[in-house]
mmCIF file of C-alpha atoms in Angstrom:
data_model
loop_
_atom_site.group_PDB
_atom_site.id
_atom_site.type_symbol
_atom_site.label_atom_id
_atom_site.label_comp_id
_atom_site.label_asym_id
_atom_site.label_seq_id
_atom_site.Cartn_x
_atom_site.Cartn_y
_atom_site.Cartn_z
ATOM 1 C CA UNK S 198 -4.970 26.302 -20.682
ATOM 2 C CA UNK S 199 -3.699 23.072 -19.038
ATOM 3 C CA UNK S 200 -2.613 19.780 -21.151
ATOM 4 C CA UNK S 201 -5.099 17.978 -19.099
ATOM 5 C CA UNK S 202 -8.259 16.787 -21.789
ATOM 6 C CA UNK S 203 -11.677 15.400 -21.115
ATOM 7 C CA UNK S 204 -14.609 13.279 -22.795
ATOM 8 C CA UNK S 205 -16.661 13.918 -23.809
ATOM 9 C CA UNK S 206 -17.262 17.247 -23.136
ATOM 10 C CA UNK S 207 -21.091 16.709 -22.868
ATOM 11 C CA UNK S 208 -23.653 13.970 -22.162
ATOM 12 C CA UNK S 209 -26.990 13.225 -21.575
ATOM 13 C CA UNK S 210 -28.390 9.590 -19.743
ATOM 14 C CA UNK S 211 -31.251 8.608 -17.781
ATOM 15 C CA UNK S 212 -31.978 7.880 -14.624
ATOM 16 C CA UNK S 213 -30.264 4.327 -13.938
ATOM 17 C CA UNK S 214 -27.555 4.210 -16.277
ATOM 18 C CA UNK S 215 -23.821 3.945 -16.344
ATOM 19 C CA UNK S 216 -21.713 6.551 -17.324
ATOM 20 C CA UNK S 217 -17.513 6.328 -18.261
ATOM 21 C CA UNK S 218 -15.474 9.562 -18.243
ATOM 22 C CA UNK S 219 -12.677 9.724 -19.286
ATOM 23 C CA UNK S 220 -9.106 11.902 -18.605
ATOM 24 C CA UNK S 221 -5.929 12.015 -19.868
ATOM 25 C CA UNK S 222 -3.283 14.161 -17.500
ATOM 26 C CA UNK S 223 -0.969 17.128 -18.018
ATOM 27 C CA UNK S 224 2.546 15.782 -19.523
ATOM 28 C CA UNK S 225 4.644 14.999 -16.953
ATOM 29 C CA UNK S 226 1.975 14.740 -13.830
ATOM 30 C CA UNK S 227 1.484 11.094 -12.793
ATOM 31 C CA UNK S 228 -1.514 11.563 -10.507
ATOM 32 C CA UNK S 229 -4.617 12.521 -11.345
ATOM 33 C CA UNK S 230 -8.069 13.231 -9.174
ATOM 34 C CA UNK S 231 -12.061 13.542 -10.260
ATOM 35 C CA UNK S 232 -14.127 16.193 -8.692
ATOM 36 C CA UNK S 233 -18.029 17.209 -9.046
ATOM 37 C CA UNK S 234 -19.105 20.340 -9.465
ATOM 38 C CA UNK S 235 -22.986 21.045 -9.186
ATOM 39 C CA UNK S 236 -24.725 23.969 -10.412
ATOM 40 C CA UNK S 237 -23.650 27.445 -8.338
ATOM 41 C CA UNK S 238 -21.313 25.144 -6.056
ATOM 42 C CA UNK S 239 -17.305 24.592 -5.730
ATOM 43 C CA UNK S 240 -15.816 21.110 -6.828
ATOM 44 C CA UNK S 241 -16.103 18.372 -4.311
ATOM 45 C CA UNK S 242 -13.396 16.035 -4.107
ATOM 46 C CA UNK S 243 -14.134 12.568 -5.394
ATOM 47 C CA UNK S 244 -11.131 10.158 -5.418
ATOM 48 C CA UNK S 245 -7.488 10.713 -6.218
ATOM 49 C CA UNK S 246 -5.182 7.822 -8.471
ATOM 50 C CA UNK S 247 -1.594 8.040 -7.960
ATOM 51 C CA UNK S 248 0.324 5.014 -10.238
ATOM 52 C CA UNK S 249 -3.019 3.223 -10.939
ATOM 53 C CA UNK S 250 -3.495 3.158 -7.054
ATOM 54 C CA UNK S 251 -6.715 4.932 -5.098
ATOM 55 C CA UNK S 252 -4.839 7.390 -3.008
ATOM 56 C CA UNK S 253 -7.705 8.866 -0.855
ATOM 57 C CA UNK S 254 -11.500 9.293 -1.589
ATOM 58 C CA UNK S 255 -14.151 11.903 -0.896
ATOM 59 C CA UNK S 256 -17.965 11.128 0.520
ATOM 60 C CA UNK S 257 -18.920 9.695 -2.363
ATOM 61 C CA UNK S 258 -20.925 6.269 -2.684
ATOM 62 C CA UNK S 259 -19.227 3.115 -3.957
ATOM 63 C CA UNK S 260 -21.300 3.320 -7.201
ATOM 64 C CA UNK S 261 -18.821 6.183 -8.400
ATOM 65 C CA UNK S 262 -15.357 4.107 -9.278
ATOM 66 C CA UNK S 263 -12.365 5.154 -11.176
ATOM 67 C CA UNK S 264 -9.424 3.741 -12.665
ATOM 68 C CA UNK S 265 -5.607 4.997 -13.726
ATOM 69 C CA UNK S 266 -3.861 3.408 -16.325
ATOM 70 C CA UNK S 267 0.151 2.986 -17.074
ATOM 71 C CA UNK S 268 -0.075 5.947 -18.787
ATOM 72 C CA UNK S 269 -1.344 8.054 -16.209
ATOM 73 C CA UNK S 270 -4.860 8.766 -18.165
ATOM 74 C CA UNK S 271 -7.924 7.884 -15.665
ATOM 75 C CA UNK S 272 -11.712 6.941 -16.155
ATOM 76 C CA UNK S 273 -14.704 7.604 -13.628
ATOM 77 C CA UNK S 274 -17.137 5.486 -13.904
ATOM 78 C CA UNK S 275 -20.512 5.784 -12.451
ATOM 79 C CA UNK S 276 -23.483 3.200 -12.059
ATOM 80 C CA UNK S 277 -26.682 3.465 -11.075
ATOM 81 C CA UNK S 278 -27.271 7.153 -12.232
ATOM 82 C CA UNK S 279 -29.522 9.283 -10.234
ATOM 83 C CA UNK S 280 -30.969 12.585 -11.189
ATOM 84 C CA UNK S 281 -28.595 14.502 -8.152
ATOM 85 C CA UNK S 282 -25.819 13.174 -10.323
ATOM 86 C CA UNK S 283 -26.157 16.234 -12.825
ATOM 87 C CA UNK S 284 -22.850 18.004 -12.487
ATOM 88 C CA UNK S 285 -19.762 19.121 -14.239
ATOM 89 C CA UNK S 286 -16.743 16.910 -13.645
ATOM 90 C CA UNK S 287 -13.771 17.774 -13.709
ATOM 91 C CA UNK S 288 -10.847 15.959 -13.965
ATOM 92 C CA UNK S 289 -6.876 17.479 -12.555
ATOM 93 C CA UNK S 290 -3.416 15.932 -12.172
ATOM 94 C CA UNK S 291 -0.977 16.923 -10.191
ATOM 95 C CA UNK S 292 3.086 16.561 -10.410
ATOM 96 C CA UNK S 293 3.224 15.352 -6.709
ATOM 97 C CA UNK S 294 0.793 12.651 -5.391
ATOM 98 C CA UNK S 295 -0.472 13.975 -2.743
ATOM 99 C CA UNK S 296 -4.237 15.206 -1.720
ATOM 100 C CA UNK S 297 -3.700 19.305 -1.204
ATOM 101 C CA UNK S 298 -1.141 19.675 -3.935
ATOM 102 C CA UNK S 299 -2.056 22.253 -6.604
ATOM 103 C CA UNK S 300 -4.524 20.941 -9.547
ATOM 104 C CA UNK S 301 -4.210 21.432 -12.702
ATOM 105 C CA UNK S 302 -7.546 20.916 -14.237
ATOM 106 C CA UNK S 303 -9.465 20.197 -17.546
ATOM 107 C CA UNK S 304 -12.618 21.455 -19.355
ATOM 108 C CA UNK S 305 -14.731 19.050 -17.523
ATOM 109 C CA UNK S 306 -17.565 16.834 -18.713
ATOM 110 C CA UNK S 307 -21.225 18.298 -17.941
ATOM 111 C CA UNK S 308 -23.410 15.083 -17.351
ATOM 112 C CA UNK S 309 -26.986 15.415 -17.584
ATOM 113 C CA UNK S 310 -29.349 12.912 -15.833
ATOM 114 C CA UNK S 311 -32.886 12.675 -17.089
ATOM 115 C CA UNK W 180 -18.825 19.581 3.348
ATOM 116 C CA UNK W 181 -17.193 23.072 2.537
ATOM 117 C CA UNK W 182 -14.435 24.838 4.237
ATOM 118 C CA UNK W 183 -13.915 27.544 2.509
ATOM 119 C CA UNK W 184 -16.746 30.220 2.238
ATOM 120 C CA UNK W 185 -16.247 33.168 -0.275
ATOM 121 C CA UNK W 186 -17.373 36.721 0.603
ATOM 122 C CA UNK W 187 -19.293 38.198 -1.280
ATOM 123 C CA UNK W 188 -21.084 35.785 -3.173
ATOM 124 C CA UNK W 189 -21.544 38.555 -6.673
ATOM 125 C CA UNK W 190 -19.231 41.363 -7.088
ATOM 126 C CA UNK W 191 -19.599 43.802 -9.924
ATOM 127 C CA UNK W 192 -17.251 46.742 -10.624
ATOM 128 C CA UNK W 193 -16.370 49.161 -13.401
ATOM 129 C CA UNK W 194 -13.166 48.102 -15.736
ATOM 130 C CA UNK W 195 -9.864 49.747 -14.220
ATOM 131 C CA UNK W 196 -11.431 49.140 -10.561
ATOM 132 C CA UNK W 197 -9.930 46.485 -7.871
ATOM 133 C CA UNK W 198 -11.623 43.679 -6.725
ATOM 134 C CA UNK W 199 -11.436 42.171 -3.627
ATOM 135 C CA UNK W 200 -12.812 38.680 -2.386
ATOM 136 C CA UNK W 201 -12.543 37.039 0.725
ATOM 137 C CA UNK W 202 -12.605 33.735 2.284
ATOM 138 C CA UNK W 203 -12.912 32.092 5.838
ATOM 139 C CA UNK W 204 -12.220 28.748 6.583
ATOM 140 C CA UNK W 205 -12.775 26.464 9.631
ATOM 141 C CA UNK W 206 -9.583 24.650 10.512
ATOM 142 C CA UNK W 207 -5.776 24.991 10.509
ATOM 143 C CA UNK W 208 -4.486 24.400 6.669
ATOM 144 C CA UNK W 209 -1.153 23.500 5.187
ATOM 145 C CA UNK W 210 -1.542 25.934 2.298
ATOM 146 C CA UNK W 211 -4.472 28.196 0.698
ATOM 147 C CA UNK W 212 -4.953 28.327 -3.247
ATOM 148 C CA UNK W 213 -7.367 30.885 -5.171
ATOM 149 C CA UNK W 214 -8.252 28.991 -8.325
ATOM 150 C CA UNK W 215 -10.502 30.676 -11.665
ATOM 151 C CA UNK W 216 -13.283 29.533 -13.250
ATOM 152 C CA UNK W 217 -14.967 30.998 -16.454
ATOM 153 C CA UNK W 218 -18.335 30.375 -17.315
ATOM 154 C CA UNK W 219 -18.513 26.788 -16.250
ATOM 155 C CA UNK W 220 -15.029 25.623 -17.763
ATOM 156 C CA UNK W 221 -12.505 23.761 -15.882
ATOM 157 C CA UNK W 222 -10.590 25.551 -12.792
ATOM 158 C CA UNK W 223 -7.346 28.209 -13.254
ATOM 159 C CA UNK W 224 -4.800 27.776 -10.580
ATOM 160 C CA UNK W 225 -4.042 31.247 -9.609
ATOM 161 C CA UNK W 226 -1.932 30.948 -6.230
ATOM 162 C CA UNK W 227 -0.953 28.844 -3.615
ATOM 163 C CA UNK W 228 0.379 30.533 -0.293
ATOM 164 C CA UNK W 229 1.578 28.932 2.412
ATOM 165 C CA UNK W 230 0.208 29.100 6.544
ATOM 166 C CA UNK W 231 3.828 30.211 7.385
ATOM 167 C CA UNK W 232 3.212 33.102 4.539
ATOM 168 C CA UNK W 233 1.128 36.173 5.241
ATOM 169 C CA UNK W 234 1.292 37.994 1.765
ATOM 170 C CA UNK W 235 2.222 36.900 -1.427
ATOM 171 C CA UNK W 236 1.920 38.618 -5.048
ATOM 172 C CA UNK W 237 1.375 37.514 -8.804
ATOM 173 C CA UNK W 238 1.438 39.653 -11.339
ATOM 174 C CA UNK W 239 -2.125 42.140 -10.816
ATOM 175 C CA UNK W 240 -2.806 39.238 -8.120
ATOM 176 C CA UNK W 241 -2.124 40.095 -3.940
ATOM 177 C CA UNK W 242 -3.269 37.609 -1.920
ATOM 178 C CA UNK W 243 -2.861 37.806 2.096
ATOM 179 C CA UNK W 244 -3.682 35.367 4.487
ATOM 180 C CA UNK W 245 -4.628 35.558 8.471
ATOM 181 C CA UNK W 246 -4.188 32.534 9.857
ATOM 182 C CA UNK W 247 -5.442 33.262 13.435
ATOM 183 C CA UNK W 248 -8.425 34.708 12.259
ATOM 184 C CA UNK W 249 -8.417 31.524 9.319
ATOM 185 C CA UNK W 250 -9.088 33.726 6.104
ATOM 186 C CA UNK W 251 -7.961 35.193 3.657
ATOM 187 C CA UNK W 252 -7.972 37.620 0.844
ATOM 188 C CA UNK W 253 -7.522 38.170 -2.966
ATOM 189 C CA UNK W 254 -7.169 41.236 -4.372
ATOM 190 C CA UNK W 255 -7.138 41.953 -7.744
ATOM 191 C CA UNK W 256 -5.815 45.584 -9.010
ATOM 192 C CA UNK W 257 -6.953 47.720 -12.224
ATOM 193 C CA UNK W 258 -9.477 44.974 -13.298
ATOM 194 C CA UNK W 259 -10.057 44.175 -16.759
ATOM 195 C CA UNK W 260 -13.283 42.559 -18.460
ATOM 196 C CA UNK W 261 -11.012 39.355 -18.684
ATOM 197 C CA UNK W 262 -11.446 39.151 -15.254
ATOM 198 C CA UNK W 263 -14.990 38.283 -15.602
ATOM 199 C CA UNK W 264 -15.034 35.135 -13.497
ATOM 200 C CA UNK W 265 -16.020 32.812 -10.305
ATOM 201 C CA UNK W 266 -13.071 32.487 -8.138
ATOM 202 C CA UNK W 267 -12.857 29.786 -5.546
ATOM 203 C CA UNK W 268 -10.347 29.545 -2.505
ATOM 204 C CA UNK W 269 -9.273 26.469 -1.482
ATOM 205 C CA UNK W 270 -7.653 24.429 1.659
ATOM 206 C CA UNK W 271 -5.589 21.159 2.431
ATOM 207 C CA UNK W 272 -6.289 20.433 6.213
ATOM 208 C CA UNK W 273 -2.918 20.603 8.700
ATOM 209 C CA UNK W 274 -3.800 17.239 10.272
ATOM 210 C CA UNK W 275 -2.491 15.161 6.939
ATOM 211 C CA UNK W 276 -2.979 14.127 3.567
ATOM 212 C CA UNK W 277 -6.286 15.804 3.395
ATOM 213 C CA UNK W 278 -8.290 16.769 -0.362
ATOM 214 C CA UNK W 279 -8.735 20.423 -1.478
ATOM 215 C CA UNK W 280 -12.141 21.545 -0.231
ATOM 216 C CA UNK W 281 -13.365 24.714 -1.926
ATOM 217 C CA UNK W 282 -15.912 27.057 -1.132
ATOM 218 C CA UNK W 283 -18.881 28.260 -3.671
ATOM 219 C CA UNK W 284 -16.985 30.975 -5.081
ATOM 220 C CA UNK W 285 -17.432 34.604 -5.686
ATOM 221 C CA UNK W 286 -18.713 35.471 -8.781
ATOM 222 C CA UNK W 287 -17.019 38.569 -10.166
ATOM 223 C CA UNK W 288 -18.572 40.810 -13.371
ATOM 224 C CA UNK W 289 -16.231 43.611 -15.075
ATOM 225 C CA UNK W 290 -18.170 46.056 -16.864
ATOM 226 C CA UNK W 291 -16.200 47.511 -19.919
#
């Protein structure tokens, strides 16, 4: 198990909604990134925060945001929800910023859009 | 888009058995990490090996890489149900401060 915690850990909206998730990283690790994982796929890279800064961001539409806060803990935030936005997300930090450096990852949040 | 593509996609073998995955990729990489994932949980980093590396070991873990044929393997030796698992390779691209892409995985059962 990693120190890096998520939540929640499960949540249902509907179609059109906004959504906050929310991260806090592995002692230590001061950069954190948010990935999706749909059903029988690997995680897709969403956007990376090193000291509250975007450091590099996947093909992902504007409506999916993020922020990093002094303490290193992060949100995602998504608007707009669409039904393709069912996924687990997962949430990793990392001791080095840095896009390819090993993630350590949480439990993930499993969003469910109706 | 994925780089990494896992082969097979299901493996099943008896308890005490190895199990071996591989995966291809498409360009030159920095590095190459095998990550686990049970049942829908959050990702295991399992090991990270290097382009200039061809084998490197960890614990029940052996994981080679080929870089002019861009894949690699993990083996894992006298399997135990624990084991039960997806495992997903994944790749930082040489040409800079590229994100991890991972592939689908390869879904591996140990039967007790």
């Amino acid at each position: 198990e990693t120190g890096v915690t998520q939540s929640p850990t499960h949540l249902i909206k509907t179609r059109g909604q906004q959504v906050t998730l929310r991260c806090s990283s592995q002692s230590g690790h001061n950069t954190v990134s948010w990935y999706q994982q749909a059903l029988g796929q690997g995680p897709q890279f969403i956007f990376q925060y090193y000291r509250e800064e975007e450091n590099g961001r996947g093909n992902f539409p504007p409506r999916f945001s993020g922020l990093q806060f002094p303490n290193y803990s992060s949100e995602l935030n998504v608007n707009a929800l669409e039904l393709d936005d069912s996924a687990l997300y997962l949430c990793a930090s990392s001791l080095r910023e840095g896009l390819g450096e090993t993630q350590y990852f949480g439990p993930g949040t499993r969003l469910l859009v109706l | 888009s994925q780089q990494g593509e896992e082969d097979p996609q299901a493996l099943s073998i008896q308890e005490g058995e190895n199990a071996t995955m591989n995966c291809s990729y498409k360009t030159s990489i920095n590095n190459l990490q095998w990550y686990r994932q049970n049942s829908g949980r959050g990702l295991v980093h399992l090991i990270l090996i290097r382009s200039n590396e061809r084998e490197k070991h960890s614990g029940r873990l052996r994981v080679t890489l080929d870089t002019s044929k861009k894949s690699s393997s993990l083996l894992i030796t006298a399997s135990r149900a624990a084991d039960t698992a997806s495992y997903f390779c994944a790749t930082d691209e040489y040409s800079g401060n590229t994100p991890l892409v991972f592939g689908k995985g390869t879904r591996l059962s140990v039967i007790a």
